[in-house]
Short mmCIF file of N, CA and C and ligand atoms in Angstrom, two decimals:
data_model
loop_
_atom_site.label_atom_id
_atom_site.label_comp_id
_atom_site.label_asym_id
_atom_site.label_seq_id
_atom_site.Cartn_x
_atom_site.Cartn_y
_atom_site.Cartn_z
N MET A 1 79.66 88.21 94.35
CA MET A 1 80.01 86.53 94.81
C MET A 1 78.75 86.14 95.16
N PHE A 2 78.23 85.07 94.52
CA PHE A 2 77.17 84.47 95.31
C PHE A 2 77.56 83.77 96.26
N GLY A 3 76.62 83.11 97.11
CA GLY A 3 77.00 82.14 98.03
C GLY A 3 77.25 80.82 97.71
N ALA A 4 77.60 79.72 98.21
CA ALA A 4 77.48 78.54 97.76
C ALA A 4 77.19 77.45 98.78
N GLY A 5 76.05 76.61 98.37
CA GLY A 5 75.56 75.23 98.93
C GLY A 5 74.22 75.09 98.56
N ASP A 6 73.51 74.12 99.08
CA ASP A 6 72.09 74.08 98.76
C ASP A 6 71.01 74.65 99.10
N ALA A 7 70.29 74.44 97.91
CA ALA A 7 69.15 75.60 98.43
C ALA A 7 68.30 75.18 99.49
N HIS A 8 68.33 73.80 99.59
CA HIS A 8 67.24 73.49 100.80
C HIS A 8 68.46 73.06 102.19
N ALA A 9 69.11 73.99 102.13
CA ALA A 9 69.90 74.09 103.47
C ALA A 9 69.21 74.21 104.81
N ARG A 10 69.60 73.94 106.11
CA ARG A 10 68.53 73.95 106.92
C ARG A 10 69.25 74.86 107.42
N VAL A 11 70.57 75.39 107.49
CA VAL A 11 71.30 76.65 108.13
C VAL A 11 71.93 77.39 107.01
N MET A 12 71.85 78.70 107.28
CA MET A 12 72.61 79.36 106.20
C MET A 12 73.38 80.51 106.98
N LEU A 13 74.64 80.52 106.82
CA LEU A 13 75.71 81.33 107.65
C LEU A 13 76.27 82.37 106.58
N VAL A 14 75.98 83.40 107.61
CA VAL A 14 76.31 85.02 106.66
C VAL A 14 77.74 85.81 107.22
N GLY A 15 78.76 86.05 106.27
CA GLY A 15 79.93 86.52 106.93
C GLY A 15 80.01 87.79 106.35
N GLU A 16 80.96 88.39 106.08
CA GLU A 16 81.23 89.97 105.78
C GLU A 16 81.56 90.28 104.46
N GLN A 17 82.60 89.76 103.88
CA GLN A 17 82.93 89.56 102.22
C GLN A 17 84.03 88.99 101.92
N PRO A 18 83.70 88.49 100.51
CA PRO A 18 85.13 87.56 100.23
C PRO A 18 86.21 88.25 100.68
N GLY A 19 87.51 87.44 101.14
CA GLY A 19 88.89 88.08 101.03
C GLY A 19 89.25 87.45 99.67
N VAL A 20 90.65 87.66 100.04
CA VAL A 20 91.85 87.37 99.05
C VAL A 20 91.54 86.37 98.39
N GLN A 21 91.56 85.04 99.18
CA GLN A 21 91.24 83.74 98.86
C GLN A 21 89.98 83.10 97.82
N GLU A 22 89.01 84.07 98.63
CA GLU A 22 87.54 83.65 98.30
C GLU A 22 87.62 84.74 96.96
N ASP A 23 88.06 85.90 96.95
CA ASP A 23 88.20 86.42 95.61
C ASP A 23 88.71 85.74 94.50
N ARG A 24 89.75 85.18 94.45
CA ARG A 24 90.72 84.06 93.66
C ARG A 24 89.75 82.83 93.32
N GLN A 25 89.20 82.40 94.21
CA GLN A 25 88.62 80.83 93.94
C GLN A 25 87.10 80.98 93.79
N GLY A 26 86.47 82.48 93.90
CA GLY A 26 84.99 82.80 93.31
C GLY A 26 84.22 81.67 94.54
N ARG A 27 84.96 81.77 95.62
CA ARG A 27 84.07 80.85 96.59
C ARG A 27 83.72 81.30 98.25
N PRO A 28 83.17 81.55 98.84
CA PRO A 28 82.92 82.08 100.20
C PRO A 28 83.84 81.10 101.00
N PHE A 29 84.31 81.80 101.99
CA PHE A 29 84.99 81.21 103.15
C PHE A 29 85.84 79.93 102.61
N VAL A 30 86.91 80.17 101.73
CA VAL A 30 88.15 79.19 101.25
C VAL A 30 88.96 79.74 101.93
N GLY A 31 89.34 80.89 102.53
CA GLY A 31 90.44 80.77 103.28
C GLY A 31 90.94 80.96 104.91
N PRO A 32 91.44 81.59 105.23
CA PRO A 32 91.80 81.35 106.81
C PRO A 32 90.75 81.10 107.62
N ALA A 33 89.85 82.34 107.26
CA ALA A 33 88.49 82.15 108.24
C ALA A 33 87.89 80.92 108.18
N GLY A 34 87.63 80.42 107.22
CA GLY A 34 86.83 78.91 106.25
C GLY A 34 87.42 78.16 107.38
N LYS A 35 88.87 77.94 107.64
CA LYS A 35 89.16 77.06 108.45
C LYS A 35 88.28 76.73 109.70
N LEU A 36 88.11 78.09 110.43
CA LEU A 36 87.67 78.17 111.38
C LEU A 36 86.40 77.83 111.53
N LEU A 37 85.76 78.23 110.27
CA LEU A 37 84.27 77.85 110.21
C LEU A 37 83.80 76.50 110.18
N ASP A 38 84.80 75.69 109.69
CA ASP A 38 84.72 74.10 109.39
C ASP A 38 84.41 73.58 110.79
N LEU A 39 84.75 74.33 111.92
CA LEU A 39 84.84 73.60 112.96
C LEU A 39 83.37 73.78 113.49
N LEU A 40 82.51 74.82 113.11
CA LEU A 40 80.94 75.03 113.35
C LEU A 40 80.15 73.59 112.84
N ASP A 41 80.93 72.86 111.86
CA ASP A 41 80.30 71.49 111.09
C ASP A 41 80.27 70.45 112.55
N ARG A 42 81.05 70.48 113.44
CA ARG A 42 80.94 69.51 114.76
C ARG A 42 79.46 69.87 115.27
N ALA A 43 79.33 71.42 115.88
CA ALA A 43 78.16 71.37 116.28
C ALA A 43 76.90 70.98 115.45
N PHE A 44 77.36 71.14 114.33
CA PHE A 44 76.01 71.13 113.59
C PHE A 44 75.70 69.39 113.36
N ALA A 45 76.65 68.76 113.35
CA ALA A 45 76.68 67.82 113.30
C ALA A 45 76.08 66.75 114.20
N GLU A 46 76.00 67.17 115.22
CA GLU A 46 76.02 66.75 116.64
C GLU A 46 74.51 66.82 116.91
N ALA A 47 73.89 68.01 116.13
CA ALA A 47 72.55 67.98 116.11
C ALA A 47 71.57 67.47 114.73
N GLY A 48 72.31 66.48 114.15
CA GLY A 48 71.94 65.42 112.99
C GLY A 48 71.49 66.65 111.81
N ILE A 49 72.81 67.78 111.92
CA ILE A 49 72.56 68.24 110.71
C ILE A 49 73.88 67.83 109.87
N ASP A 50 74.10 68.07 108.66
CA ASP A 50 74.89 67.22 107.80
C ASP A 50 75.32 68.50 107.20
N PRO A 51 76.66 68.78 108.22
CA PRO A 51 77.22 70.48 107.79
C PRO A 51 77.79 70.72 106.00
N GLY A 52 77.57 69.65 105.29
CA GLY A 52 77.75 69.74 103.68
C GLY A 52 76.27 70.43 103.58
N GLU A 53 75.61 70.23 104.33
CA GLU A 53 74.04 71.06 103.89
C GLU A 53 73.68 72.54 104.13
N ALA A 54 75.26 73.09 104.68
CA ALA A 54 75.05 74.54 105.20
C ALA A 54 75.18 75.47 103.90
N TYR A 55 74.41 76.62 103.92
CA TYR A 55 74.41 77.47 103.04
C TYR A 55 75.43 78.57 103.59
N VAL A 56 76.72 78.79 102.82
CA VAL A 56 77.36 79.85 102.96
C VAL A 56 77.63 81.35 102.48
N THR A 57 77.26 82.39 102.19
CA THR A 57 77.35 83.22 102.15
C THR A 57 77.96 84.60 102.52
N ASN A 58 77.99 85.94 101.57
CA ASN A 58 78.16 87.07 102.59
C ASN A 58 77.63 88.27 102.43
N ALA A 59 77.63 89.07 103.55
CA ALA A 59 76.53 90.36 103.46
C ALA A 59 77.32 91.27 102.16
N VAL A 60 78.53 91.35 102.06
CA VAL A 60 79.09 92.20 100.84
C VAL A 60 79.29 91.12 99.85
N LYS A 61 79.19 91.21 98.55
CA LYS A 61 79.14 90.35 97.60
C LYS A 61 80.51 90.69 97.16
N HIS A 62 81.67 91.78 97.48
CA HIS A 62 82.79 91.88 96.24
C HIS A 62 83.74 91.89 97.66
N PHE A 63 85.17 91.92 97.14
CA PHE A 63 86.57 92.00 97.98
C PHE A 63 86.70 93.42 98.03
N GLU A 64 86.62 94.16 98.97
CA GLU A 64 86.96 95.34 99.60
C GLU A 64 88.18 95.68 99.93
N PHE A 65 89.33 96.16 99.33
CA PHE A 65 90.78 96.26 99.66
C PHE A 65 91.37 97.79 99.92
N THR A 66 92.56 97.91 100.21
CA THR A 66 93.30 98.62 99.86
C THR A 66 94.93 98.35 99.73
N GLN A 67 95.35 99.02 98.74
CA GLN A 67 96.82 98.44 98.07
C GLN A 67 97.59 99.50 97.96
N ALA A 68 98.83 99.25 98.64
CA ALA A 68 99.75 100.19 98.72
C ALA A 68 99.98 101.05 97.05
N GLU A 69 100.16 99.93 96.51
CA GLU A 69 100.75 100.28 95.30
C GLU A 69 100.24 99.23 94.49
N PRO A 70 100.37 99.80 93.01
CA PRO A 70 99.68 98.65 92.05
C PRO A 70 100.56 96.84 91.96
N ARG A 71 99.82 96.05 92.11
CA ARG A 71 100.50 94.81 91.76
C ARG A 71 101.10 94.53 93.17
N ARG A 72 101.03 95.53 94.55
CA ARG A 72 101.17 94.86 95.70
C ARG A 72 100.23 94.03 96.42
N ARG A 73 100.44 93.56 97.54
CA ARG A 73 99.53 92.74 98.20
C ARG A 73 97.99 93.47 98.24
N ARG A 74 96.80 93.08 98.14
CA ARG A 74 95.68 93.63 98.18
C ARG A 74 95.27 93.16 100.07
N ILE A 75 94.75 94.45 100.78
CA ILE A 75 94.49 94.27 102.10
C ILE A 75 93.28 94.38 102.36
N HIS A 76 92.34 93.86 103.20
CA HIS A 76 91.16 93.93 103.74
C HIS A 76 90.97 95.04 104.31
N LYS A 77 89.75 95.51 103.81
CA LYS A 77 89.33 96.97 104.36
C LYS A 77 87.45 96.74 104.45
N ALA A 78 87.45 97.00 105.89
CA ALA A 78 85.78 96.86 106.24
C ALA A 78 85.18 97.69 105.25
N PRO A 79 83.85 97.06 104.81
CA PRO A 79 82.94 97.78 103.83
C PRO A 79 82.25 98.56 104.59
N THR A 80 81.66 99.58 103.81
CA THR A 80 81.11 100.91 104.43
C THR A 80 79.34 100.30 104.52
N LEU A 81 79.24 101.09 105.07
CA LEU A 81 77.36 100.97 105.48
C LEU A 81 77.06 101.06 104.09
N ARG A 82 77.09 101.72 103.18
CA ARG A 82 77.07 102.14 101.49
C ARG A 82 77.14 100.94 100.98
N GLU A 83 78.10 100.25 101.14
CA GLU A 83 78.28 99.08 100.24
C GLU A 83 77.77 98.04 100.88
N THR A 84 77.03 97.71 102.28
CA THR A 84 76.79 96.78 102.54
C THR A 84 75.04 97.23 101.96
N THR A 85 74.73 98.00 102.08
CA THR A 85 73.24 98.38 101.69
C THR A 85 73.11 98.16 100.28
N ALA A 86 74.24 98.68 99.56
CA ALA A 86 74.15 98.31 98.00
C ALA A 86 74.19 96.66 97.71
N CYS A 87 74.47 95.87 98.35
CA CYS A 87 74.49 94.53 98.12
C CYS A 87 73.30 94.03 98.83
N GLY A 88 72.60 94.48 99.60
CA GLY A 88 71.31 94.10 100.22
C GLY A 88 70.27 93.00 99.33
N PRO A 89 69.86 93.73 98.35
CA PRO A 89 68.89 93.00 97.17
C PRO A 89 69.80 91.21 96.96
N TRP A 90 70.88 91.31 97.01
CA TRP A 90 71.60 89.97 96.67
C TRP A 90 71.43 89.15 97.67
N LEU A 91 71.69 89.64 99.22
CA LEU A 91 71.18 88.93 100.27
C LEU A 91 70.03 88.62 100.46
N ALA A 92 69.00 89.55 100.13
CA ALA A 92 67.23 89.39 100.37
C ALA A 92 67.43 88.19 99.11
N ALA A 93 67.95 88.12 98.10
CA ALA A 93 67.28 87.26 97.05
C ALA A 93 67.39 85.69 97.60
N GLU A 94 68.95 85.74 98.28
CA GLU A 94 69.47 84.33 98.72
C GLU A 94 68.46 83.80 99.94
N LEU A 95 67.74 84.91 100.82
CA LEU A 95 67.21 85.11 102.01
C LEU A 95 65.95 83.73 101.61
N ALA A 96 65.86 84.55 100.32
CA ALA A 96 64.10 84.25 99.68
C ALA A 96 64.25 82.86 99.08
N LEU A 97 65.62 82.59 98.85
CA LEU A 97 65.62 81.08 97.79
C LEU A 97 65.40 79.97 98.79
N VAL A 98 66.82 80.30 99.65
CA VAL A 98 67.16 79.22 100.31
C VAL A 98 66.11 78.76 101.83
N GLU A 99 65.42 77.83 101.73
CA GLU A 99 64.88 77.63 102.77
C GLU A 99 65.45 77.17 104.03
N MET A 100 66.29 78.10 104.58
CA MET A 100 66.48 77.53 106.05
C MET A 100 65.92 77.79 107.32
N GLU A 101 65.85 76.95 108.15
CA GLU A 101 65.50 77.61 109.61
C GLU A 101 66.14 77.98 110.37
N LEU A 102 67.76 78.65 110.11
CA LEU A 102 68.13 79.21 111.26
C LEU A 102 69.20 79.95 110.24
N VAL A 103 69.62 81.33 110.51
CA VAL A 103 70.82 82.00 109.51
C VAL A 103 71.69 82.01 110.87
N VAL A 104 72.97 81.71 110.61
CA VAL A 104 74.04 82.17 111.60
C VAL A 104 74.45 83.75 111.19
N VAL A 105 74.65 84.42 112.07
CA VAL A 105 74.98 86.09 111.38
C VAL A 105 76.28 86.11 112.02
N LEU A 106 77.50 85.52 111.38
CA LEU A 106 78.70 86.13 111.61
C LEU A 106 79.48 87.70 111.45
N GLY A 107 79.25 87.74 112.96
CA GLY A 107 79.76 89.41 112.65
C GLY A 107 79.06 90.37 112.77
N ALA A 108 79.52 91.65 113.05
CA ALA A 108 78.72 93.10 113.02
C ALA A 108 78.37 93.32 111.66
N THR A 109 79.36 93.16 110.47
CA THR A 109 78.84 93.65 109.19
C THR A 109 77.29 92.98 108.56
N ALA A 110 77.42 91.53 108.74
CA ALA A 110 76.25 90.48 108.75
C ALA A 110 75.20 91.11 109.58
N GLY A 111 75.65 91.41 110.76
CA GLY A 111 74.62 91.73 111.72
C GLY A 111 73.72 93.04 111.41
N LYS A 112 74.52 94.28 110.76
CA LYS A 112 74.38 95.06 110.48
C LYS A 112 72.99 95.19 109.16
N ALA A 113 73.72 94.20 108.21
CA ALA A 113 73.00 94.05 106.95
C ALA A 113 71.50 93.33 107.23
N LEU A 114 71.82 92.24 108.13
CA LEU A 114 70.11 91.85 108.47
C LEU A 114 69.14 92.52 109.42
N LEU A 115 70.05 93.09 110.34
CA LEU A 115 69.37 93.61 111.44
C LEU A 115 69.31 95.04 111.56
N GLY A 116 69.70 95.83 111.12
CA GLY A 116 70.19 97.08 111.22
C GLY A 116 71.06 97.59 111.49
N SER A 117 71.39 98.68 111.51
CA SER A 117 72.62 99.69 112.02
C SER A 117 72.85 99.48 113.44
N SER A 118 71.62 99.65 114.26
CA SER A 118 71.92 99.28 115.58
C SER A 118 72.51 98.21 116.16
N PHE A 119 72.88 97.26 115.22
CA PHE A 119 72.94 95.63 115.81
C PHE A 119 74.41 95.73 116.51
N ARG A 120 74.66 94.86 117.63
CA ARG A 120 75.70 95.09 118.24
C ARG A 120 76.06 93.55 118.80
N VAL A 121 77.02 92.78 118.46
CA VAL A 121 77.25 91.57 118.40
C VAL A 121 77.19 91.02 119.41
N THR A 122 78.09 92.35 120.70
CA THR A 122 78.46 91.50 122.02
C THR A 122 76.96 91.62 122.62
N GLN A 123 76.04 92.16 122.29
CA GLN A 123 74.83 92.30 122.98
C GLN A 123 73.88 91.11 122.87
N VAL A 124 73.93 90.54 122.04
CA VAL A 124 72.88 89.37 121.48
C VAL A 124 73.59 88.06 121.26
N ARG A 125 75.11 88.17 120.93
CA ARG A 125 75.76 86.78 120.41
C ARG A 125 75.19 85.40 121.38
N GLY A 126 75.07 84.54 120.55
CA GLY A 126 74.06 83.21 121.14
C GLY A 126 73.03 83.62 121.46
N THR A 127 72.47 84.61 121.21
CA THR A 127 70.49 84.29 121.68
C THR A 127 69.96 83.86 120.37
N VAL A 128 69.05 83.60 120.36
CA VAL A 128 68.23 83.32 119.42
C VAL A 128 67.16 84.19 118.81
N LEU A 129 67.14 85.08 117.59
CA LEU A 129 66.26 85.97 117.46
C LEU A 129 65.19 85.87 116.58
N GLU A 130 64.30 86.28 116.39
CA GLU A 130 63.31 86.09 115.32
C GLU A 130 62.83 87.55 115.04
N GLU A 131 63.07 87.87 113.64
CA GLU A 131 62.88 89.10 113.21
C GLU A 131 62.17 89.19 111.75
N GLU A 132 61.30 90.21 111.29
CA GLU A 132 61.07 90.12 110.12
C GLU A 132 61.99 90.70 108.97
N ILE A 133 62.77 90.08 108.13
CA ILE A 133 63.95 90.48 107.37
C ILE A 133 63.20 90.28 105.36
N HIS A 134 62.78 91.56 105.34
CA HIS A 134 62.54 91.62 103.89
C HIS A 134 61.31 90.67 103.60
N GLY A 135 60.38 91.08 104.45
CA GLY A 135 59.11 90.48 104.45
C GLY A 135 58.76 89.04 105.06
N ARG A 136 60.05 88.56 105.25
CA ARG A 136 59.62 87.04 105.89
C ARG A 136 60.55 87.08 107.72
N ARG A 137 59.71 85.72 108.36
CA ARG A 137 60.10 85.89 109.74
C ARG A 137 61.21 84.94 109.36
N GLU A 138 62.52 85.33 110.02
CA GLU A 138 63.59 84.77 110.09
C GLU A 138 63.99 84.76 111.41
N ARG A 139 64.69 82.97 111.33
CA ARG A 139 65.13 83.02 112.67
C ARG A 139 66.68 82.99 112.92
N LEU A 140 67.26 83.86 113.51
CA LEU A 140 68.69 83.86 113.70
C LEU A 140 69.81 83.70 114.78
N VAL A 141 70.80 83.55 114.82
CA VAL A 141 71.88 83.70 115.78
C VAL A 141 72.81 84.12 116.07
N PRO A 142 73.52 85.32 116.20
CA PRO A 142 74.54 86.22 116.03
C PRO A 142 75.94 85.53 116.80
N THR A 143 76.71 85.33 116.08
CA THR A 143 78.11 85.21 116.91
C THR A 143 78.96 85.99 116.44
N VAL A 144 80.65 86.13 116.68
CA VAL A 144 81.53 86.74 116.70
C VAL A 144 81.90 86.10 114.90
N HIS A 145 82.71 87.18 114.28
CA HIS A 145 83.52 87.01 112.70
C HIS A 145 84.39 86.00 113.49
N PRO A 146 84.37 85.10 112.53
CA PRO A 146 85.85 84.13 112.50
C PRO A 146 87.19 84.83 112.69
N SER A 147 87.18 85.61 112.02
CA SER A 147 88.63 86.28 111.68
C SER A 147 88.60 87.14 113.15
N SER A 148 87.90 87.75 114.18
CA SER A 148 88.40 87.93 115.15
C SER A 148 88.80 87.14 116.14
N VAL A 149 88.20 85.64 116.34
CA VAL A 149 88.80 84.83 116.78
C VAL A 149 90.20 84.26 116.58
N LEU A 150 90.55 84.51 115.56
CA LEU A 150 91.94 84.51 114.83
C LEU A 150 92.88 85.34 115.21
N ARG A 151 92.38 86.61 115.50
CA ARG A 151 93.07 88.00 116.04
C ARG A 151 92.89 88.33 117.57
N ALA A 152 92.16 87.44 118.44
CA ALA A 152 91.94 87.53 119.78
C ALA A 152 93.50 87.22 120.53
N ASP A 153 93.89 88.02 121.66
CA ASP A 153 94.58 87.83 122.38
C ASP A 153 94.39 86.32 123.36
N ASP A 154 93.37 86.00 123.47
CA ASP A 154 93.27 84.88 124.28
C ASP A 154 92.40 83.94 123.38
N ARG A 155 93.03 83.18 122.22
CA ARG A 155 92.54 82.44 121.20
C ARG A 155 91.74 81.35 121.66
N GLN A 156 91.80 80.58 122.93
CA GLN A 156 91.09 79.66 123.11
C GLN A 156 89.58 79.96 123.84
N ALA A 157 89.89 81.19 124.38
CA ALA A 157 88.80 81.63 124.95
C ALA A 157 87.90 82.23 123.85
N ALA A 158 88.32 82.88 123.15
CA ALA A 158 87.54 83.34 121.86
C ALA A 158 87.06 82.32 121.13
N TYR A 159 87.85 81.24 120.60
CA TYR A 159 87.26 80.35 120.08
C TYR A 159 86.21 79.38 121.06
N ASP A 160 86.35 79.16 122.19
CA ASP A 160 85.34 78.44 122.65
C ASP A 160 83.66 79.24 122.74
N GLY A 161 84.00 80.47 122.78
CA GLY A 161 82.75 81.45 123.09
C GLY A 161 82.13 81.30 121.45
N PHE A 162 82.88 81.33 120.55
CA PHE A 162 82.84 81.06 118.92
C PHE A 162 81.93 80.21 118.62
N LEU A 163 82.51 78.67 118.85
CA LEU A 163 81.57 77.66 119.16
C LEU A 163 80.47 77.07 119.73
N SER A 164 80.45 78.48 121.00
CA SER A 164 79.21 77.53 122.05
C SER A 164 77.85 78.75 121.60
N ASP A 165 78.36 79.83 120.99
CA ASP A 165 77.13 80.72 120.16
C ASP A 165 76.19 79.67 119.56
N PRO A 166 77.00 79.27 118.22
CA PRO A 166 75.83 78.56 117.33
C PRO A 166 75.51 77.32 117.92
N ASN A 167 76.43 76.66 118.64
CA ASN A 167 76.00 75.14 119.37
C ASN A 167 74.68 75.55 119.97
N ALA A 168 73.92 76.76 120.80
CA ALA A 168 72.63 76.87 121.12
C ALA A 168 71.53 76.46 120.03
N ALA A 169 72.16 76.94 119.15
CA ALA A 169 71.33 77.11 117.68
C ALA A 169 71.15 75.76 117.44
N ALA A 170 72.42 74.97 117.10
CA ALA A 170 72.10 73.35 116.62
C ALA A 170 71.28 72.78 117.76
N ARG A 171 71.26 73.18 118.98
CA ARG A 171 70.48 72.42 120.07
C ARG A 171 68.99 72.77 119.60
N LEU A 172 68.58 73.58 119.16
CA LEU A 172 67.62 74.30 118.87
C LEU A 172 66.80 73.59 117.50
N LEU A 173 67.81 73.29 116.55
CA LEU A 173 67.39 72.68 115.70
C LEU A 173 67.35 70.66 115.31
N ALA A 174 67.58 70.34 116.63
CA ALA A 174 67.82 69.08 116.78
C ALA A 174 66.91 68.18 116.85
N1 URA B 1 85.94 85.17 103.72
C1 URA B 1 84.48 85.06 103.43
O1 URA B 1 84.08 84.59 102.36
N2 URA B 1 83.80 86.10 104.30
C2 URA B 1 84.39 86.39 105.28
O2 URA B 1 83.22 87.06 106.08
C3 URA B 1 85.71 86.45 105.75
C4 URA B 1 86.33 85.44 104.84
#
């Protein structure tokens, strides 16, 4: 599944992989995690960036799942490094096509796909990184994956942190 959005977007959001809803509808972030992503729009809107302008995609292009029995509910399964690596050329093509100023890295899978297997989201979240990726200099801001906010015990604290990481990035673009 390809990403969605404008090829002239100023910001690219990179998530993990499509979920059940995304797989059905053929668009990234249309399920529960996407609702949270909508909240990021506010941060970008305050920086004068039209939220509709963001290009949204995933590191892994297919829905990876386990299923107890045929026709039972498909349950999200974290992609392996091998699967993430296999999808790398598609993500690289999107990075080359979209002329964004900033990539928001949503969680560990996206981070490892873009920045290598030593990536640790807890160490770099909210910081602005400048890295050479597939031969291009990119500016990136990592934050946690929106699903981790939905799972957190202290949801408010997780939510505040999730919003404040890209907020720093949005100010940078203002
Ligand atoms: N939906 C997506 O498209 N990507 C994620 O990482 C999570 C949910």
